[in-house]
């Protein structure tokens, strides 16, 4: 199967939205182009090698803390203008934001995202993406940047749907996973190799 985007971006968006509506989460295996996946992966690796990725924390505000026993990834937040690859990625996600609003009237008005690098053995315990005191994160997105990943290398995203069995999703390059932030407990299982991804959240307007 060619590792490229379908001819119709609208069709890709509709498949993504249909999965979200039917199951509460959606998986699309070729969401990013192969070239963009490779460029983003190279940027994430370069950041890791240069030491600019910081240990991720859990919680927020006064309760925020680095807890590597709970969450072991290193992250770097994306900003517009950071690189050509990041700008291309943010344009892709802007189109998805508009599609989500057209379909579900979610009032999503912004998107935040960071690179995530999990070294071998690192994991992230079961959690929800929405904070107790901040309900603006509405739709969670994960994009994987591992073009040659093998299932036996581990590192799956394990999602825990409310009324369905758990599902393990391997972090194959160009793959997107999308779910409602408040409703989908999930975890990252340890891997035997470096595992690269982009984690992001569409945020709604405050009331």
PDB file of C-alpha atoms in Angstrom:
ATOM      1  CA  UNK A   1       0.000   0.000   0.000  1.00  0.00           C
ATOM      2  CA  UNK A   2       1.507   3.402  -0.947  1.00  0.00           C
ATOM      3  CA  UNK A   3       2.404   5.543   2.041  1.00  0.00           C
ATOM      4  CA  UNK A   4       0.740   8.759   0.862  1.00  0.00           C
ATOM      5  CA  UNK A   5      -2.343  10.834   1.477  1.00  0.00           C
ATOM      6  CA  UNK A   6      -5.557   9.876  -0.328  1.00  0.00           C
ATOM      7  CA  UNK A   7      -6.478  12.035  -3.312  1.00  0.00           C
ATOM      8  CA  UNK A   8      -9.340  13.606  -1.370  1.00  0.00           C
ATOM      9  CA  UNK A   9      -8.505  15.364   1.896  1.00  0.00           C
ATOM     10  CA  UNK A  10     -12.249  15.870   2.383  1.00  0.00           C
ATOM     11  CA  UNK A  11     -12.703  12.112   2.154  1.00  0.00           C
ATOM     12  CA  UNK A  12      -9.953  11.541   4.710  1.00  0.00           C
ATOM     13  CA  UNK A  13     -11.576  14.017   7.078  1.00  0.00           C
ATOM     14  CA  UNK A  14     -14.960  12.350   6.667  1.00  0.00           C
ATOM     15  CA  UNK A  15     -13.509   8.939   7.522  1.00  0.00           C
ATOM     16  CA  UNK A  16     -11.929  10.473  10.625  1.00  0.00           C
ATOM     17  CA  UNK A  17     -15.156  12.175  11.691  1.00  0.00           C
ATOM     18  CA  UNK A  18     -17.267   9.081  11.038  1.00  0.00           C
ATOM     19  CA  UNK A  19     -15.042   7.012  13.318  1.00  0.00           C
ATOM     20  CA  UNK A  20     -15.281   9.605  16.066  1.00  0.00           C
ATOM     21  CA  UNK A  21     -19.081   9.753  15.793  1.00  0.00           C
ATOM     22  CA  UNK A  22     -19.542   5.978  15.753  1.00  0.00           C
ATOM     23  CA  UNK A  23     -16.958   4.837  18.288  1.00  0.00           C
ATOM     24  CA  UNK A  24     -15.811   7.864  20.285  1.00  0.00           C
ATOM     25  CA  UNK A  25     -12.372   7.590  18.700  1.00  0.00           C
ATOM     26  CA  UNK A  26     -10.878   7.336  15.231  1.00  0.00           C
ATOM     27  CA  UNK A  27      -7.744   5.901  13.646  1.00  0.00           C
ATOM     28  CA  UNK A  28      -6.429   6.813  10.181  1.00  0.00           C
ATOM     29  CA  UNK A  29      -3.261   5.086   9.061  1.00  0.00           C
ATOM     30  CA  UNK A  30      -2.066   7.492   6.348  1.00  0.00           C
ATOM     31  CA  UNK A  31      -3.093  10.854   7.708  1.00  0.00           C
ATOM     32  CA  UNK A  32       0.218  12.633   7.040  1.00  0.00           C
ATOM     33  CA  UNK A  33       2.263  12.331   3.871  1.00  0.00           C
ATOM     34  CA  UNK A  34       5.371  10.174   4.071  1.00  0.00           C
ATOM     35  CA  UNK A  35       7.657  13.152   3.387  1.00  0.00           C
ATOM     36  CA  UNK A  36       6.088  15.300   6.114  1.00  0.00           C
ATOM     37  CA  UNK A  37       6.272  12.405   8.573  1.00  0.00           C
ATOM     38  CA  UNK A  38       9.992  11.991   7.867  1.00  0.00           C
ATOM     39  CA  UNK A  39      10.657  15.733   8.202  1.00  0.00           C
ATOM     40  CA  UNK A  40       8.855  15.937  11.539  1.00  0.00           C
ATOM     41  CA  UNK A  41      10.601  12.796  12.798  1.00  0.00           C
ATOM     42  CA  UNK A  42      13.987  14.292  11.882  1.00  0.00           C
ATOM     43  CA  UNK A  43      13.117  17.486  13.762  1.00  0.00           C
ATOM     44  CA  UNK A  44      12.056  15.532  16.841  1.00  0.00           C
ATOM     45  CA  UNK A  45      15.245  13.444  16.784  1.00  0.00           C
ATOM     46  CA  UNK A  46      17.393  16.542  16.349  1.00  0.00           C
ATOM     47  CA  UNK A  47      15.688  18.186  19.328  1.00  0.00           C
ATOM     48  CA  UNK A  48      16.243  15.095  21.439  1.00  0.00           C
ATOM     49  CA  UNK A  49      19.916  14.922  20.449  1.00  0.00           C
ATOM     50  CA  UNK A  50      20.394  18.621  21.242  1.00  0.00           C
ATOM     51  CA  UNK A  51      18.774  18.243  24.646  1.00  0.00           C
ATOM     52  CA  UNK A  52      15.994  20.755  23.984  1.00  0.00           C
ATOM     53  CA  UNK A  53      13.183  18.315  24.796  1.00  0.00           C
ATOM     54  CA  UNK A  54      12.183  18.661  28.452  1.00  0.00           C
ATOM     55  CA  UNK A  55      10.867  16.011  30.805  1.00  0.00           C
ATOM     56  CA  UNK A  56       7.082  16.169  30.699  1.00  0.00           C
ATOM     57  CA  UNK A  57       5.132  16.919  33.869  1.00  0.00           C
ATOM     58  CA  UNK A  58       1.774  15.720  35.134  1.00  0.00           C
ATOM     59  CA  UNK A  59      -0.913  17.902  36.700  1.00  0.00           C
ATOM     60  CA  UNK A  60      -1.104  21.678  36.403  1.00  0.00           C
ATOM     61  CA  UNK A  61      -0.602  24.786  38.467  1.00  0.00           C
ATOM     62  CA  UNK A  62       0.757  24.211  41.960  1.00  0.00           C
ATOM     63  CA  UNK A  63       0.199  20.473  41.581  1.00  0.00           C
ATOM     64  CA  UNK A  64       2.353  20.166  38.465  1.00  0.00           C
ATOM     65  CA  UNK A  65       5.348  17.888  38.900  1.00  0.00           C
ATOM     66  CA  UNK A  66       7.710  15.687  36.929  1.00  0.00           C
ATOM     67  CA  UNK A  67       6.825  12.094  37.788  1.00  0.00           C
ATOM     68  CA  UNK A  68       8.837   9.770  35.576  1.00  0.00           C
ATOM     69  CA  UNK A  69       7.198   6.790  37.318  1.00  0.00           C
ATOM     70  CA  UNK A  70       3.890   7.991  35.782  1.00  0.00           C
ATOM     71  CA  UNK A  71       4.994   9.709  32.589  1.00  0.00           C
ATOM     72  CA  UNK A  72       8.377   9.215  30.959  1.00  0.00           C
ATOM     73  CA  UNK A  73       8.373  11.233  27.742  1.00  0.00           C
ATOM     74  CA  UNK A  74      10.340  14.362  26.847  1.00  0.00           C
ATOM     75  CA  UNK A  75       8.487  17.083  24.961  1.00  0.00           C
ATOM     76  CA  UNK A  76       8.913  20.259  22.916  1.00  0.00           C
ATOM     77  CA  UNK A  77       5.929  22.519  22.231  1.00  0.00           C
ATOM     78  CA  UNK A  78       5.344  23.633  18.651  1.00  0.00           C
ATOM     79  CA  UNK A  79       5.067  27.276  17.625  1.00  0.00           C
ATOM     80  CA  UNK A  80       4.150  28.799  14.278  1.00  0.00           C
ATOM     81  CA  UNK A  81       7.322  29.663  12.363  1.00  0.00           C
ATOM     82  CA  UNK A  82       9.404  27.062  14.194  1.00  0.00           C
ATOM     83  CA  UNK A  83      10.171  25.186  10.964  1.00  0.00           C
ATOM     84  CA  UNK A  84       8.688  24.548   7.542  1.00  0.00           C
ATOM     85  CA  UNK A  85       7.647  21.044   8.593  1.00  0.00           C
ATOM     86  CA  UNK A  86       5.890  22.276  11.741  1.00  0.00           C
ATOM     87  CA  UNK A  87       4.077  24.977   9.777  1.00  0.00           C
ATOM     88  CA  UNK A  88       2.905  22.384   7.244  1.00  0.00           C
ATOM     89  CA  UNK A  89       1.678  20.163  10.062  1.00  0.00           C
ATOM     90  CA  UNK A  90      -0.185  23.027  11.734  1.00  0.00           C
ATOM     91  CA  UNK A  91      -1.926  23.794   8.428  1.00  0.00           C
ATOM     92  CA  UNK A  92      -3.058  20.172   8.202  1.00  0.00           C
ATOM     93  CA  UNK A  93      -4.460  20.363  11.724  1.00  0.00           C
ATOM     94  CA  UNK A  94      -6.177  23.681  11.007  1.00  0.00           C
ATOM     95  CA  UNK A  95      -8.083  22.000   8.177  1.00  0.00           C
ATOM     96  CA  UNK A  96      -9.069  19.210  10.571  1.00  0.00           C
ATOM     97  CA  UNK A  97     -10.214  21.767  13.165  1.00  0.00           C
ATOM     98  CA  UNK A  98     -12.544  23.341  10.619  1.00  0.00           C
ATOM     99  CA  UNK A  99     -13.886  19.915   9.620  1.00  0.00           C
ATOM    100  CA  UNK A 100     -14.579  19.002  13.263  1.00  0.00           C
ATOM    101  CA  UNK A 101     -16.453  22.255  13.798  1.00  0.00           C
ATOM    102  CA  UNK A 102     -18.533  21.799  10.649  1.00  0.00           C
ATOM    103  CA  UNK A 103     -19.514  18.272  11.642  1.00  0.00           C
ATOM    104  CA  UNK A 104     -19.965  18.533  15.411  1.00  0.00           C
ATOM    105  CA  UNK A 105     -20.362  22.263  16.224  1.00  0.00           C
ATOM    106  CA  UNK A 106     -17.703  21.977  18.938  1.00  0.00           C
ATOM    107  CA  UNK A 107     -16.614  25.607  18.948  1.00  0.00           C
ATOM    108  CA  UNK A 108     -12.953  24.640  18.600  1.00  0.00           C
ATOM    109  CA  UNK A 109     -10.896  27.798  18.197  1.00  0.00           C
ATOM    110  CA  UNK A 110      -7.267  26.760  18.761  1.00  0.00           C
ATOM    111  CA  UNK A 111      -4.830  23.872  18.603  1.00  0.00           C
ATOM    112  CA  UNK A 112      -1.799  23.152  20.777  1.00  0.00           C
ATOM    113  CA  UNK A 113       0.739  20.420  20.115  1.00  0.00           C
ATOM    114  CA  UNK A 114       4.132  19.113  21.182  1.00  0.00           C
ATOM    115  CA  UNK A 115       6.687  16.588  20.055  1.00  0.00           C
ATOM    116  CA  UNK A 116       6.905  13.590  22.387  1.00  0.00           C
ATOM    117  CA  UNK A 117       9.983  11.377  22.573  1.00  0.00           C
ATOM    118  CA  UNK A 118       9.732   8.150  24.582  1.00  0.00           C
ATOM    119  CA  UNK A 119      13.093   6.493  25.138  1.00  0.00           C
ATOM    120  CA  UNK A 120      13.146   2.680  25.372  1.00  0.00           C
ATOM    121  CA  UNK A 121      11.218   1.583  28.475  1.00  0.00           C
ATOM    122  CA  UNK A 122       9.410   4.930  28.969  1.00  0.00           C
ATOM    123  CA  UNK A 123       5.631   4.850  29.379  1.00  0.00           C
ATOM    124  CA  UNK A 124       2.650   6.972  30.399  1.00  0.00           C
ATOM    125  CA  UNK A 125       0.148   5.466  32.823  1.00  0.00           C
ATOM    126  CA  UNK A 126      -3.600   5.449  32.207  1.00  0.00           C
ATOM    127  CA  UNK A 127      -5.068   8.964  32.267  1.00  0.00           C
ATOM    128  CA  UNK A 128      -7.523  11.439  30.762  1.00  0.00           C
ATOM    129  CA  UNK A 129      -6.362  14.497  28.824  1.00  0.00           C
ATOM    130  CA  UNK A 130      -8.754  16.997  30.384  1.00  0.00           C
ATOM    131  CA  UNK A 131      -7.788  18.719  33.636  1.00  0.00           C
ATOM    132  CA  UNK A 132     -10.286  18.834  36.504  1.00  0.00           C
ATOM    133  CA  UNK A 133     -10.122  22.640  36.644  1.00  0.00           C
ATOM    134  CA  UNK A 134      -9.856  23.344  32.897  1.00  0.00           C
ATOM    135  CA  UNK A 135     -12.361  21.900  30.427  1.00  0.00           C
ATOM    136  CA  UNK A 136     -11.134  23.683  27.285  1.00  0.00           C
ATOM    137  CA  UNK A 137      -9.268  20.699  25.817  1.00  0.00           C
ATOM    138  CA  UNK A 138     -11.957  18.985  23.764  1.00  0.00           C
ATOM    139  CA  UNK A 139     -10.456  16.685  21.109  1.00  0.00           C
ATOM    140  CA  UNK A 140      -7.121  14.896  21.547  1.00  0.00           C
ATOM    141  CA  UNK A 141      -4.900  13.987  18.601  1.00  0.00           C
ATOM    142  CA  UNK A 142      -1.822  11.781  18.338  1.00  0.00           C
ATOM    143  CA  UNK A 143       0.274  11.583  15.165  1.00  0.00           C
ATOM    144  CA  UNK A 144       3.043   8.981  14.978  1.00  0.00           C
ATOM    145  CA  UNK A 145       6.448   9.666  13.429  1.00  0.00           C
ATOM    146  CA  UNK A 146       7.943   6.150  13.281  1.00  0.00           C
ATOM    147  CA  UNK A 147       7.934   5.127   9.584  1.00  0.00           C
ATOM    148  CA  UNK A 148       9.580   1.721  10.042  1.00  0.00           C
ATOM    149  CA  UNK A 149       7.904   0.667  13.292  1.00  0.00           C
ATOM    150  CA  UNK A 150       7.268  -3.017  13.951  1.00  0.00           C
ATOM    151  CA  UNK A 151       4.436  -4.161  16.226  1.00  0.00           C
ATOM    152  CA  UNK A 152       6.828  -6.328  18.234  1.00  0.00           C
ATOM    153  CA  UNK A 153       8.741  -3.188  19.269  1.00  0.00           C
ATOM    154  CA  UNK A 154       5.856  -2.292  21.599  1.00  0.00           C
ATOM    155  CA  UNK A 155       4.959   1.297  22.408  1.00  0.00           C
ATOM    156  CA  UNK A 156       1.249   0.898  21.665  1.00  0.00           C
ATOM    157  CA  UNK A 157      -1.345   3.472  22.635  1.00  0.00           C
ATOM    158  CA  UNK A 158      -3.907   1.556  24.692  1.00  0.00           C
ATOM    159  CA  UNK A 159      -7.342   3.167  24.614  1.00  0.00           C
ATOM    160  CA  UNK A 160     -10.101   2.256  27.069  1.00  0.00           C
ATOM    161  CA  UNK A 161     -13.498   2.960  25.461  1.00  0.00           C
ATOM    162  CA  UNK A 162     -16.395   3.125  27.905  1.00  0.00           C
ATOM    163  CA  UNK A 163     -18.526   0.354  26.412  1.00  0.00           C
ATOM    164  CA  UNK A 164     -15.988  -1.626  24.387  1.00  0.00           C
ATOM    165  CA  UNK A 165     -12.861  -3.709  24.966  1.00  0.00           C
ATOM    166  CA  UNK A 166      -9.500  -1.980  25.255  1.00  0.00           C
ATOM    167  CA  UNK A 167      -7.631  -1.549  21.997  1.00  0.00           C
ATOM    168  CA  UNK A 168      -3.866  -1.354  21.414  1.00  0.00           C
ATOM    169  CA  UNK A 169      -2.760   0.887  18.529  1.00  0.00           C
ATOM    170  CA  UNK A 170       0.821   0.529  17.312  1.00  0.00           C
ATOM    171  CA  UNK A 171       2.685   3.836  16.715  1.00  0.00           C
ATOM    172  CA  UNK A 172       3.166   3.401  12.963  1.00  0.00           C
ATOM    173  CA  UNK A 173       4.442   6.432  11.066  1.00  0.00           C
ATOM    174  CA  UNK A 174       1.800   8.777   9.542  1.00  0.00           C
ATOM    175  CA  UNK A 175      -0.952   7.223  11.688  1.00  0.00           C
ATOM    176  CA  UNK A 176      -3.473   9.491  13.424  1.00  0.00           C
ATOM    177  CA  UNK A 177      -5.525   8.640  16.510  1.00  0.00           C
ATOM    178  CA  UNK A 178      -8.228  11.077  17.604  1.00  0.00           C
ATOM    179  CA  UNK A 179     -10.666  10.978  20.542  1.00  0.00           C
ATOM    180  CA  UNK A 180     -12.701  13.156  22.880  1.00  0.00           C
ATOM    181  CA  UNK A 181     -10.390  14.430  25.597  1.00  0.00           C
ATOM    182  CA  UNK A 182     -12.817  14.103  28.501  1.00  0.00           C
ATOM    183  CA  UNK A 183     -14.115  10.632  27.644  1.00  0.00           C
ATOM    184  CA  UNK A 184     -11.244   8.348  26.636  1.00  0.00           C
ATOM    185  CA  UNK A 185      -8.837   6.966  29.254  1.00  0.00           C
ATOM    186  CA  UNK A 186      -5.618   5.918  27.539  1.00  0.00           C
ATOM    187  CA  UNK A 187      -2.025   4.961  28.235  1.00  0.00           C
ATOM    188  CA  UNK A 188       1.291   4.568  26.424  1.00  0.00           C
ATOM    189  CA  UNK A 189       2.956   1.176  26.778  1.00  0.00           C
ATOM    190  CA  UNK A 190       6.770   0.899  26.934  1.00  0.00           C
ATOM    191  CA  UNK A 191       8.722   0.211  23.758  1.00  0.00           C
ATOM    192  CA  UNK A 192      12.088  -1.343  22.963  1.00  0.00           C
ATOM    193  CA  UNK A 193      13.076   1.522  20.624  1.00  0.00           C
ATOM    194  CA  UNK A 194      12.797   5.316  20.610  1.00  0.00           C
ATOM    195  CA  UNK A 195       9.165   6.216  19.965  1.00  0.00           C
ATOM    196  CA  UNK A 196       8.335   9.572  18.360  1.00  0.00           C
ATOM    197  CA  UNK A 197       4.983  11.304  18.099  1.00  0.00           C
ATOM    198  CA  UNK A 198       3.109  14.576  18.080  1.00  0.00           C
ATOM    199  CA  UNK A 199       0.462  14.975  20.773  1.00  0.00           C
ATOM    200  CA  UNK A 200      -2.101  17.734  20.387  1.00  0.00           C
ATOM    201  CA  UNK A 201      -5.402  19.114  21.594  1.00  0.00           C
ATOM    202  CA  UNK A 202      -8.131  21.108  19.909  1.00  0.00           C
ATOM    203  CA  UNK A 203      -9.433  23.601  22.444  1.00  0.00           C
ATOM    204  CA  UNK A 204     -12.861  25.207  22.527  1.00  0.00           C
ATOM    205  CA  UNK A 205     -13.675  28.801  23.276  1.00  0.00           C
ATOM    206  CA  UNK A 206     -14.244  29.639  26.957  1.00  0.00           C
ATOM    207  CA  UNK A 207     -17.880  30.301  27.877  1.00  0.00           C
TER     208      UNK A 207
END
